[in-house]
Coordinates of C-alpha atoms and ligand atoms in Angstrom, one line a residue:
X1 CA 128.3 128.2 148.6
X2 CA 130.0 126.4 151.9
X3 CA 132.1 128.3 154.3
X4 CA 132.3 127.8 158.2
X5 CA 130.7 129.0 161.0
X6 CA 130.2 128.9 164.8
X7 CA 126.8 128.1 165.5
X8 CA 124.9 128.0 168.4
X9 CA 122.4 125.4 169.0
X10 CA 120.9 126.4 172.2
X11 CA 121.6 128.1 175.4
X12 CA 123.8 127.2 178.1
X13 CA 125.9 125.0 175.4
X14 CA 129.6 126.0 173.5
X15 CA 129.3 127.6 169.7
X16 CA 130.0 124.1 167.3
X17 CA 132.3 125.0 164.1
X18 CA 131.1 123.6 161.7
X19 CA 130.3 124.1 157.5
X20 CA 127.2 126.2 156.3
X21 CA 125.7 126.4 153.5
X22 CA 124.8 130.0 152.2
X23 CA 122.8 131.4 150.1
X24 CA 123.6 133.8 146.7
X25 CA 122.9 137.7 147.8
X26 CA 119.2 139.1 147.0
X27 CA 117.9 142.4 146.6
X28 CA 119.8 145.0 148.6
X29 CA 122.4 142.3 149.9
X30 CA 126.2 141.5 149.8
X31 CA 128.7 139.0 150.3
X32 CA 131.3 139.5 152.8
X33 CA 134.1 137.6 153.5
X34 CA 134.7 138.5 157.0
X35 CA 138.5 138.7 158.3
X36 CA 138.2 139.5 162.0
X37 CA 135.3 139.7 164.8
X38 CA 135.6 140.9 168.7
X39 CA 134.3 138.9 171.2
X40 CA 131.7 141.3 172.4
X41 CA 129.8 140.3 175.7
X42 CA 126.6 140.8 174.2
X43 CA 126.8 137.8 172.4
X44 CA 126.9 135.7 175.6
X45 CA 123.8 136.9 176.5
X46 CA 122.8 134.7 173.9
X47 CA 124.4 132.0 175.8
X48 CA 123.5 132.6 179.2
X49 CA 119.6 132.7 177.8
X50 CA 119.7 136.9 179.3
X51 CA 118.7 137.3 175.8
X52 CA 116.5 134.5 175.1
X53 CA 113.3 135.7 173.9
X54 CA 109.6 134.1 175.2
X55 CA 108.9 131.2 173.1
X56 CA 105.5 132.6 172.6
X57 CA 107.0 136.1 171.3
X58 CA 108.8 134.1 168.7
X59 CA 105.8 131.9 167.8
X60 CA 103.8 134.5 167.3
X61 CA 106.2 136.8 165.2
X62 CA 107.4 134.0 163.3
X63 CA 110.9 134.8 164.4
X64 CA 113.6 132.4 165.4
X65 CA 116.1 132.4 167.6
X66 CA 118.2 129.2 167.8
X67 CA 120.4 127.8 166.1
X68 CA 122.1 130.8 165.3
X69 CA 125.6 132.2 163.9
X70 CA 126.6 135.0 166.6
X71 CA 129.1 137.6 165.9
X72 CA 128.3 140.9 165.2
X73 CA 131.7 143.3 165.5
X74 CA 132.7 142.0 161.9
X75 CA 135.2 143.0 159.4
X76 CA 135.8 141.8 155.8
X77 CA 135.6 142.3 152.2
X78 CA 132.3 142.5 150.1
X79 CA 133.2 139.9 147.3
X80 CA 129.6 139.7 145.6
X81 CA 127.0 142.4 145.0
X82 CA 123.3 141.2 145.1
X83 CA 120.7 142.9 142.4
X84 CA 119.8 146.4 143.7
X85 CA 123.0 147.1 145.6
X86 CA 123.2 150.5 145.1
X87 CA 126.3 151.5 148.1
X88 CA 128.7 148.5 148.0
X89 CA 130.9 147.0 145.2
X90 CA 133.1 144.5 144.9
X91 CA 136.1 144.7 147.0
X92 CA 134.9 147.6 149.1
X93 CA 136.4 146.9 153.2
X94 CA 133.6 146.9 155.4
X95 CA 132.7 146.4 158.8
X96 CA 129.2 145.3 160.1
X97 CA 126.7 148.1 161.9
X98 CA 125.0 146.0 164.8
X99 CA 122.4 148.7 163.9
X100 CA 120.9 148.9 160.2
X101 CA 120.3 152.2 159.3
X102 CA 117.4 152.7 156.8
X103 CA 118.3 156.6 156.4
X104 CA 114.5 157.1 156.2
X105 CA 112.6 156.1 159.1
X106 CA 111.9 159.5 162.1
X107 CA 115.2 158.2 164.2
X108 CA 117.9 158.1 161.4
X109 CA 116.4 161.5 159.7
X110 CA 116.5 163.7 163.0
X111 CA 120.5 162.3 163.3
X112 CA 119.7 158.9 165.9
X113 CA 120.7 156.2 163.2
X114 CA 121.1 153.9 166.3
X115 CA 118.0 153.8 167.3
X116 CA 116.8 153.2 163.2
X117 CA 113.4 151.4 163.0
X118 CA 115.3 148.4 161.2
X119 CA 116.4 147.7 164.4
X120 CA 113.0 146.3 165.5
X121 CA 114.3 143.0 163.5
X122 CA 117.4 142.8 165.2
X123 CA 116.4 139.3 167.5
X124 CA 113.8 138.3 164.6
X125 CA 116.9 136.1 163.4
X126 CA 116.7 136.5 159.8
X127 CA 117.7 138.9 157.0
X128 CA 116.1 142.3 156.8
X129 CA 113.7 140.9 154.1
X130 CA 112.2 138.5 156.7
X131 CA 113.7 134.8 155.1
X132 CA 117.4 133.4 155.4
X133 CA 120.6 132.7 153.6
X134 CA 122.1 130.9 156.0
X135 CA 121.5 126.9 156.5
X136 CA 123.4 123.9 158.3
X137 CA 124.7 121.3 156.2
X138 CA 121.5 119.3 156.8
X139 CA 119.5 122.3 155.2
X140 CA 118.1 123.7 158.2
X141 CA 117.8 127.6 158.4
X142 CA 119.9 129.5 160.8
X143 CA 118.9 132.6 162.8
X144 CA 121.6 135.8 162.7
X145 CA 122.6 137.7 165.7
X146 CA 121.3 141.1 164.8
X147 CA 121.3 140.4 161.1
X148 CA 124.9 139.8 161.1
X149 CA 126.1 136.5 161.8
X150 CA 130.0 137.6 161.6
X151 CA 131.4 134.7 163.6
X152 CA 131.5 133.2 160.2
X153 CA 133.7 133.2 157.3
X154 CA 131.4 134.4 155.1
X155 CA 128.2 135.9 155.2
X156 CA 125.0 137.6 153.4
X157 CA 124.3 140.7 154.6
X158 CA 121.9 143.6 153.6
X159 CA 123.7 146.8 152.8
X160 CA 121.9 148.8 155.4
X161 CA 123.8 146.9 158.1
X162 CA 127.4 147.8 156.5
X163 CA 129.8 151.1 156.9
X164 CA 132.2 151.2 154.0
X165 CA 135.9 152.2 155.3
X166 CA 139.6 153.0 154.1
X167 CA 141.1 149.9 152.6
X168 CA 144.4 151.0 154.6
X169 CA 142.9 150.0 157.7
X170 CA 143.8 146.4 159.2
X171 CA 140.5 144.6 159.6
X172 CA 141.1 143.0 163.1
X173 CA 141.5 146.6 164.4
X174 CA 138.7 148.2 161.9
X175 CA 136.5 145.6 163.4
X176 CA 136.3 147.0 167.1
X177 CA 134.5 149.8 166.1
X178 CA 131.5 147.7 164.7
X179 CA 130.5 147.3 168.2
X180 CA 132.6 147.8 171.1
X181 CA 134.5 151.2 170.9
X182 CA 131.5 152.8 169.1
X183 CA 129.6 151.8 172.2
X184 CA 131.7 152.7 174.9
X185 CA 133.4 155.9 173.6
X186 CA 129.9 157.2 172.4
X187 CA 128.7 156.2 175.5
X188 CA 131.5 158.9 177.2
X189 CA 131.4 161.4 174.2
X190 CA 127.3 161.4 173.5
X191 CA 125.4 159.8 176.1
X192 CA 127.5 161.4 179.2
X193 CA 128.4 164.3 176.7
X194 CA 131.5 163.9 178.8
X195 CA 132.6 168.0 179.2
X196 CA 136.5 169.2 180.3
X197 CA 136.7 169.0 183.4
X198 CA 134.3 166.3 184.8
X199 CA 134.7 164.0 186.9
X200 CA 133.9 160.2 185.1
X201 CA 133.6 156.9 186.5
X202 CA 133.3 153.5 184.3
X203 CA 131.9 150.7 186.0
X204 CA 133.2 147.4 184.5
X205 CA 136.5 148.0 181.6
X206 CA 136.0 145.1 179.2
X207 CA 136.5 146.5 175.3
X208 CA 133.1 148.4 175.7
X209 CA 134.1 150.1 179.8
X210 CA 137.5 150.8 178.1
X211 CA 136.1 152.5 175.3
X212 CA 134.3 155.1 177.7
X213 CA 137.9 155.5 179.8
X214 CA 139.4 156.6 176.1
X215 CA 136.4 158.9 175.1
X216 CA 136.0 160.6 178.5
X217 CA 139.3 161.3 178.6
X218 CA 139.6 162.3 175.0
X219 CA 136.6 164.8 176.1
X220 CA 138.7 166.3 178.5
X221 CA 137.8 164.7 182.0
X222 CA 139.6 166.0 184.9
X223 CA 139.3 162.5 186.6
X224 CA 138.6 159.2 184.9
X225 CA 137.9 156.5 187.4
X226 CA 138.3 152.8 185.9
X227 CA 136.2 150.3 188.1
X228 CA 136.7 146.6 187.7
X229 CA 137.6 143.8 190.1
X230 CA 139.8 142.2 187.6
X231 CA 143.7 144.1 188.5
X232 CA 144.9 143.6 184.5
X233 CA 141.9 145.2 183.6
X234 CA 142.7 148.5 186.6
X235 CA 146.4 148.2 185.2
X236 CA 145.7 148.4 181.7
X237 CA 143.1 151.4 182.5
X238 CA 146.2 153.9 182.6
X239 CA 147.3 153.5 179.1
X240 CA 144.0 154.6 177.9
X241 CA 143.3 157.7 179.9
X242 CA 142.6 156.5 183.5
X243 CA 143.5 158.3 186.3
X244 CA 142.4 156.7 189.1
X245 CA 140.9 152.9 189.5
X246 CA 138.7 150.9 192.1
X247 CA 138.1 147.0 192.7
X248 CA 134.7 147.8 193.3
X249 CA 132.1 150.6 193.5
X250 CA 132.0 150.2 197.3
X251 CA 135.7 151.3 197.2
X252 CA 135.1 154.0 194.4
X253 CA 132.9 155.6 196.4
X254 CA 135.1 156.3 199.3
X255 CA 137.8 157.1 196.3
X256 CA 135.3 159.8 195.4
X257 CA 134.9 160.8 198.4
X258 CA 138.5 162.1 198.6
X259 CA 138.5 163.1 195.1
X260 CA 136.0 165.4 194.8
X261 CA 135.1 166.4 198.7
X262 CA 132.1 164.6 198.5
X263 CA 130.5 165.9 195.6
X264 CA 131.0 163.0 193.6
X265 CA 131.0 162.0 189.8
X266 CA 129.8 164.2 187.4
X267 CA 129.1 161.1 184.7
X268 CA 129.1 157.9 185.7
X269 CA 129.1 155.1 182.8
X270 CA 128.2 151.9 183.2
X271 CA 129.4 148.8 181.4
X272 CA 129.7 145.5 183.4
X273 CA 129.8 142.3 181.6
X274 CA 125.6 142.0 182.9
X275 CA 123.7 145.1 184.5
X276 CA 121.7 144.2 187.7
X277 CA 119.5 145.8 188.9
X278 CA 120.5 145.4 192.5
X279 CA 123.9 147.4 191.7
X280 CA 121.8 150.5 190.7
X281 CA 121.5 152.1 193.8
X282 CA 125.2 151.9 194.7
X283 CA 126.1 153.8 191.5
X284 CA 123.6 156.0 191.5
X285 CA 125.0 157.2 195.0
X286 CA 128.3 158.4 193.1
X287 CA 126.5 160.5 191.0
X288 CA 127.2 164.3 191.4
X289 CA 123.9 166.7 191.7
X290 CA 122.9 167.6 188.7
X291 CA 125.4 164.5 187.6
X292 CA 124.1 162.0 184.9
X293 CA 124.2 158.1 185.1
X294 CA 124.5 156.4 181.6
X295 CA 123.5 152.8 181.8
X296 CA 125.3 150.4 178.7
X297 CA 125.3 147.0 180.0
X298 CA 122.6 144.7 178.6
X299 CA 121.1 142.9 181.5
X300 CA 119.0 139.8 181.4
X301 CA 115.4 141.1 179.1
X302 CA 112.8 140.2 181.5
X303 CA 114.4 141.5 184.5
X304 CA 112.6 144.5 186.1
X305 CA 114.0 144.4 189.6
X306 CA 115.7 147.9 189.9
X307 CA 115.2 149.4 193.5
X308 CA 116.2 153.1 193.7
X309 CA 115.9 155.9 196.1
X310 CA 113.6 158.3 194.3
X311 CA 113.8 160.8 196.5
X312 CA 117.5 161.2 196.0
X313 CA 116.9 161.2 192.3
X314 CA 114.5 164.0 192.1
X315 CA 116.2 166.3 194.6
X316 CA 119.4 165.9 193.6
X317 CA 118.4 166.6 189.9
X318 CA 120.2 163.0 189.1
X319 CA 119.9 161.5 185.4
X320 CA 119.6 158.3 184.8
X321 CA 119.8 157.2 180.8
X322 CA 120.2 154.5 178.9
X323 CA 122.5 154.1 175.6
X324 CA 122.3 152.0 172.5
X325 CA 125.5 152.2 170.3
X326 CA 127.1 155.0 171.7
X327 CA 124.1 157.2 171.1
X328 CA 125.1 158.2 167.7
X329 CA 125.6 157.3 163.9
X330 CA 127.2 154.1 162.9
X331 CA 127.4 155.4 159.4
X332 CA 129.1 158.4 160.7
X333 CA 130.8 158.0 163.7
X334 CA 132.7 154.3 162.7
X335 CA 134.8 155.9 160.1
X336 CA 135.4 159.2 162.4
X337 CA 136.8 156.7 164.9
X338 CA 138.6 155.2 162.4
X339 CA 139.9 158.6 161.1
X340 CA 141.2 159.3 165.1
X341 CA 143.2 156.0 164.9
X342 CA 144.8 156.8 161.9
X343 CA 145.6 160.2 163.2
X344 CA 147.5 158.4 166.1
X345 CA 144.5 159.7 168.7
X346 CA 142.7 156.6 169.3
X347 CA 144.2 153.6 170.7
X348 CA 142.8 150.5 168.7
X349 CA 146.4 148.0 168.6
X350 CA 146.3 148.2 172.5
X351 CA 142.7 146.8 173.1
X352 CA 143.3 143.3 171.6
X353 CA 144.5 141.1 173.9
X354 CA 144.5 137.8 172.0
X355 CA 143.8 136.6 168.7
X356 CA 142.0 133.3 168.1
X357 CA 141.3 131.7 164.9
X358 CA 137.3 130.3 164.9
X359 CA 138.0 127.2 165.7
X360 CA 139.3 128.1 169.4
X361 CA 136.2 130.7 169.6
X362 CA 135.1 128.7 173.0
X363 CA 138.7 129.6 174.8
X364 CA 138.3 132.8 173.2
X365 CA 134.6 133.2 175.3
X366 CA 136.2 131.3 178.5
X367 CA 139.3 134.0 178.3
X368 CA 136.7 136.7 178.2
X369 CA 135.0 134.9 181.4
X370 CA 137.9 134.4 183.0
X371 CA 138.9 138.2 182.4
X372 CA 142.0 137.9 180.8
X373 CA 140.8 140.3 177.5
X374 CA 140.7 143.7 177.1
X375 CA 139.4 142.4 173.9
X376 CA 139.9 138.9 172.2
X377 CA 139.3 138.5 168.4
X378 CA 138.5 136.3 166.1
X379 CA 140.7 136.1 163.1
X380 CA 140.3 134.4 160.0
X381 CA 143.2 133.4 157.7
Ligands
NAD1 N1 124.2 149.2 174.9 C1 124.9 148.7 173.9 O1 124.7 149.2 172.7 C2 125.9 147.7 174.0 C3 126.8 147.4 173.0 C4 127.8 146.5 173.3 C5 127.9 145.8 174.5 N2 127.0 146.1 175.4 C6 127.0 145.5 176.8 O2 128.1 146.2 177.5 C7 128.5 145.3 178.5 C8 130.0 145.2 178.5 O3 130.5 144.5 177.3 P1 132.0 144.1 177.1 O4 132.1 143.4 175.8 O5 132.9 145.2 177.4 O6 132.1 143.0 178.3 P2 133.5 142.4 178.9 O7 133.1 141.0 179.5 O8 134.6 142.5 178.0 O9 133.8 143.4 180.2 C9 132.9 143.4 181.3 C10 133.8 143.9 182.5 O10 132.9 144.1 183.6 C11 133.6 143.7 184.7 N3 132.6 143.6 185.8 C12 131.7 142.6 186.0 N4 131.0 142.8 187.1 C13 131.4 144.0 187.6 C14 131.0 144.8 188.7 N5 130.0 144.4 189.5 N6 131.7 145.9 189.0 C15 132.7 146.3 188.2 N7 133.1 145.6 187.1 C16 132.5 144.5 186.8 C17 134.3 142.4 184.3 O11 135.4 142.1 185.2 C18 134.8 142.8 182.9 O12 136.1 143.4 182.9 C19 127.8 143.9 178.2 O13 126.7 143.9 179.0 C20 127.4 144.1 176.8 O14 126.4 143.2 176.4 C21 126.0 147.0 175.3
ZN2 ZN1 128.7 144.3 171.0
ZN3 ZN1 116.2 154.3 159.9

């Protein structure tokens, strides 16, 4: 069939809408017709080239990485079922797992579906089964952003990369929690395992940073520190738990300094637009002893340029860990987030900014740039 996508040709250049060509489902795989995507910052990474693999690594993989259809915190409707299927039918609502989750493999059996051993494919390009569906008009195949591809309206997709939900939900709200709010709140919740009384701070409150705001203060922190040099992002903090905000982490730290007599953060989360390795130090200094540093943000892949004070680590019994998808299960913690928004507990309506239709998914990425959304999503008509 034809439908329309944003595609990607290379780095460093704006997505081009334009009509695809897809292919029917195969074994294990559905059609969606996808109503709403975020604008998650970890597709830029594709622009910027942070996420650009070697040449030689896709060479000898046989992977590919450009042209590709971004878009990976989908929502829709399955409107075909490919042979096999065996947890979709038609008109099921669904929203895409940036994560597949095999339910087999040692990660997704022992309760870490995030870290599944499907997710090894994830920049390969293609579909789980190693070929593609998706091809420009001129028949040339098209990679996938982590064997999604939802900044589309349509898509194939293999089952193991889709959480059924409750048809009541809207799908431009349902769709945050493929990616964003997952992250940030599991981030807060699992990864800090965010306890009453702490003191949190979140470095850098896009939709992932305000995600961790909501879930450590869902979790009962005494303090939650929003840091962000953008003022609408500080101001829009509040509504979702914040109790405090800083401009920078310079200025949090002498914030903390107050707050807490100098003992500092007990959890510090970290979700800035791009992770640097020169910023490590500073926010490892607001860590409390015994305090753990959870690091989100994707930085560029062949960075290593992280320069820490060891000492300080080690005798001040300091944790430093990373987090992939809120450190959980899609499969299980998507609809339980969905469950706390219906119950009125988790703030959903309040994180999109602006809608765009695909089409205007370049101002959507410049608004994201430019700071101006909490989140902005894509919605198709
Ligand atoms: N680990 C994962 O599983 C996972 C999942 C999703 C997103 N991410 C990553 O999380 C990060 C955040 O994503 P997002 O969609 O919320 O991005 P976003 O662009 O919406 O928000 C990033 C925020 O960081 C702020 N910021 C930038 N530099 C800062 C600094 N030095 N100090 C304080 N604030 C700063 C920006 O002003 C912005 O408000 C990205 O790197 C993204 O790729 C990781
Ligand atoms: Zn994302
Ligand atoms: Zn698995």
């Amino acid at each position: 069939m034809k439908t329309k996508a944003a595609i990607l040709w290379e780095p460093h250049t704006e997505y081009v809408v334009d009509e695809i060509e897809l292919d029917a489902p195969q074994n294990n795989e559905v059609l969606v017709e996808f109503k709403a995507c975020g604008m998650c910052h970890s597709d830029e990474h594709l622009v910027t080239g942070d996420m650009a693999l070697d040449p030689a690594i896709l060479e000898m993989f046989g992977w590919q990485q450009y042209p590709i259809i971004c878009g990976h915190e989908g929502a829709g409707i399955v409107v075909e079922t490919g042979p096999n299927t065996t947890t979709l039918n038609v008109g099921d609502h669904v929203v895409t797992s940036f994560v597949p989750s095999c339910g087999k493999c040692p990660s997704c059996v022992t309760g870490h579906s995030n870290l599944c051993d499907l997710g090894a494919g994830l920049l390969a390009g293609k579909q789980l089964d190693g070929t593609f569906r998706h091809h420009t008009k001129d028949g040339q195949d098209l990679a996938l952003m982590c064997c999604l591809g939802a900044f589309a309206h349509h898509g194939v997709l293999s089952e193991a990369s889709l959480v059924r939900i409750d048809p009541d939900i809207p799908l431009d709200k349902a769709a945050l929690v493929a990616c964003g709010v997952t992250t940030g709140w599991g981030s807060a919740v699992h990864a800090a395992e965010v306890q009453a009384g702490d003191v949190v701070v979140v470095v850098g409150i896009g939709g992932v940073g305000m995600s961790a705001v909501q879930g450590a203060a869902m979790a009962g922190a005494k303090y939650v520190v929003a840091v962000d040099p953008v003022e609408f992002k500080r101001e829009q903090s509040q509504i979702f738990g914040a109790t405090h905000s800083a401009a920078s982490v310079e200025e949090a730290q002498g914030l903390l300094g107050e707050l807490t007599w100098g003992t500092n953060a007990n959890k510090v989360i970290v979700t800035t637009g791009e992770g640097h390795g020169a910023d490590l130090a500073g926010i490892m200094g607001m860590v409390a002893k015994n305090g753990r540093c959870v690091y989100t943000s994707v930085a560029n892949m062949n960075a290593n340029d992280v320069q820490l004070n060891l000492f300080d680590l080690a005798m001040q019994q300091k944790q430093l860990v990373g987090s992939i998808f809120g450190s959980g299960n899609p499969r299980y913690d998507i609809p339980k987030l969905l469950g706390l928004y219906q119950a009125g507990q988790l703030k959903l309506d309040e994180m999109i900014t602006r809608t765009y239709p695909l089409d205007e998914i370049n101002q959507g990425y410049q608004d994201m740039r430019d700071g101006k959304n909490i989140r902005g999503v894509l919605v198709y008509d």
